[in-house]
Short mmCIF file of C-alpha atoms in Angstrom, two decimals:
data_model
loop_
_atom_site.label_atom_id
_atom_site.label_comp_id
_atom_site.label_asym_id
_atom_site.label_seq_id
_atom_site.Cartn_x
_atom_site.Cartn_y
_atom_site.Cartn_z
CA UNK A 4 123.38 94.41 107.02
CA UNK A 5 123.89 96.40 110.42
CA UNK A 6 123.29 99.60 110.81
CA UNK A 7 123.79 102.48 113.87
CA UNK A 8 121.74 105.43 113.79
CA UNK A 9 123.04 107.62 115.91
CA UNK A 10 122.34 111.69 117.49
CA UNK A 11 123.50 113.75 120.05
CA UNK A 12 121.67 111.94 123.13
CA UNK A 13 120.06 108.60 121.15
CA UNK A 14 116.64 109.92 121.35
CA UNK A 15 115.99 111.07 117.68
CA UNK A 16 118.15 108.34 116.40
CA UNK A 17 115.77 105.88 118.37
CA UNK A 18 112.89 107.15 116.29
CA UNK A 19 114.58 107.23 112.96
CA UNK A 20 116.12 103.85 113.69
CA UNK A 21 112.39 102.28 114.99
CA UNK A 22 110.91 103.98 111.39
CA UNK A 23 114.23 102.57 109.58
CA UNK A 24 113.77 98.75 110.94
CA UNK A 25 109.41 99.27 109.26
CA UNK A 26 110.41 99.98 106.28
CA UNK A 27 113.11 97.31 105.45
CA UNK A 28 110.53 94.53 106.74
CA UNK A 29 107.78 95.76 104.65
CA UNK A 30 110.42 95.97 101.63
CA UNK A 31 112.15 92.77 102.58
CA UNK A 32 115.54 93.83 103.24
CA UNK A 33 117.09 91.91 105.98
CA UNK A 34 118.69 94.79 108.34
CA UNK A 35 119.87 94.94 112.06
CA UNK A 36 119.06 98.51 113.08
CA UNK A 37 120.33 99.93 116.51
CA UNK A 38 120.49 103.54 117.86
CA UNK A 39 122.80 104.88 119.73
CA UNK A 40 125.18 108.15 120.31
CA UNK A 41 128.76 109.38 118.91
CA UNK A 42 130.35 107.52 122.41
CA UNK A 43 128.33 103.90 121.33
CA UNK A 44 130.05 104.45 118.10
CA UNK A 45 133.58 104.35 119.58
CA UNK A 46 132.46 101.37 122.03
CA UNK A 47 130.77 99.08 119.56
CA UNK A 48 132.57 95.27 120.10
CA UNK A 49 130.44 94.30 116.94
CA UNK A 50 130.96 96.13 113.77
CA UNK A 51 128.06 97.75 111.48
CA UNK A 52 128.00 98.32 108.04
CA UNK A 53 126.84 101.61 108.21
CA UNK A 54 126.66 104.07 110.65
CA UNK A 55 123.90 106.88 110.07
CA UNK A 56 124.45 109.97 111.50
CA UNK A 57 121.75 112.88 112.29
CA UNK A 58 121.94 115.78 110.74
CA UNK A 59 122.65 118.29 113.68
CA UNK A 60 126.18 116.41 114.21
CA UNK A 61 126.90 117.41 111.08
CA UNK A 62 129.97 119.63 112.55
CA UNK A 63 131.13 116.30 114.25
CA UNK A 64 130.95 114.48 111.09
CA UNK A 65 134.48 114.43 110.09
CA UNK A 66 135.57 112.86 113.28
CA UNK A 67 132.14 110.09 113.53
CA UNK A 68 133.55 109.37 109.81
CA UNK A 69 136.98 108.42 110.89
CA UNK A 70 135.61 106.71 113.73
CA UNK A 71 133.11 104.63 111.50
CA UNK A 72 136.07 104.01 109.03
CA UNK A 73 138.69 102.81 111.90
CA UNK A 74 135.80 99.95 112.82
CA UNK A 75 135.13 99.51 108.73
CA UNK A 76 131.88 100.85 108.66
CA UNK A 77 130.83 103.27 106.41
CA UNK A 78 129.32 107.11 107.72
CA UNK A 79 126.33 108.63 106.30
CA UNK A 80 125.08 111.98 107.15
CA UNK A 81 121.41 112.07 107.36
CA UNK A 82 119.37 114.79 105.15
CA UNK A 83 118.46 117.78 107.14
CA UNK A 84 114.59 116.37 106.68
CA UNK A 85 115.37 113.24 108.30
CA UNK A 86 113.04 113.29 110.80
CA UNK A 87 110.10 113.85 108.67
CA UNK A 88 110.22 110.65 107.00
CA UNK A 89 107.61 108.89 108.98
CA UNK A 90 107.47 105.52 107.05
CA UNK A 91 111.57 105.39 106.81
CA UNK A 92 111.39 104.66 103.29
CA UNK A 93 113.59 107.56 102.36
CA UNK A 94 116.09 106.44 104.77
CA UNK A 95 115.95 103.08 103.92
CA UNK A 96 116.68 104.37 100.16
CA UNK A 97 119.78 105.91 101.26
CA UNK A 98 120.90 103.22 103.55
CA UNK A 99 121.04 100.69 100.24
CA UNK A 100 122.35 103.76 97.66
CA UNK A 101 125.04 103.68 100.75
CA UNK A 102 125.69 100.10 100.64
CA UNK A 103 125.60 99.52 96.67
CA UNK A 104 128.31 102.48 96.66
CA UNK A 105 130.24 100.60 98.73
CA UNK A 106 130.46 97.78 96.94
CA UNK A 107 131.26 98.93 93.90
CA UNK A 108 134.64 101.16 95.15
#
């Protein structure tokens, strides 16, 4: 699965996307994790899966959503506490609860 994590500049999704990539090797999920910003989004020549994206863009999130949907990736908006899950498990929860939905639509 691919993912894109991305924020407002890349730095914070950098972080969450390092912290994402941890947890799925200790938990054995295979996962390409990249960061990025709104603009890598709309240049991506690969497609992802899903596209996570932090929660202060969450007034852009309409328009990062039909973005993510034109390239048939899915759009996730991060909890507002996404930056305080150190170990990425959380994230790494809601990255498969994302995925499983998916699947099942």
């Amino acid at each position: 699965m691919r993912i894109l994590v991305i924020c407002g500049a890349g730095a914070s999704s950098t972080f969450v996307a390092q912290r994402l990539r941890s947890a799925a090797v200790r938990s054995g999920v295979p996962l390409e994790v990249a960061a990025g910003t709104e603009h890598t989004l709309a240049g991506l020549s690969d497609p992802v899966d899903i596209v996570l994206v932090g929660p202060h863009l969450e007034s852009a999130f309409d328009r990062v959503r039909a973005l993510a949907s034109v390239a048939g990736s899915i759009a996730v908006l991060l909890p507002s506490d996404a930056f305080e899950d150190r170990d990425g498990s959380r994230i790494l929860q809601l990255v498969t609860a994302a995925r499983a939905a998916s699947v099942t639509e």
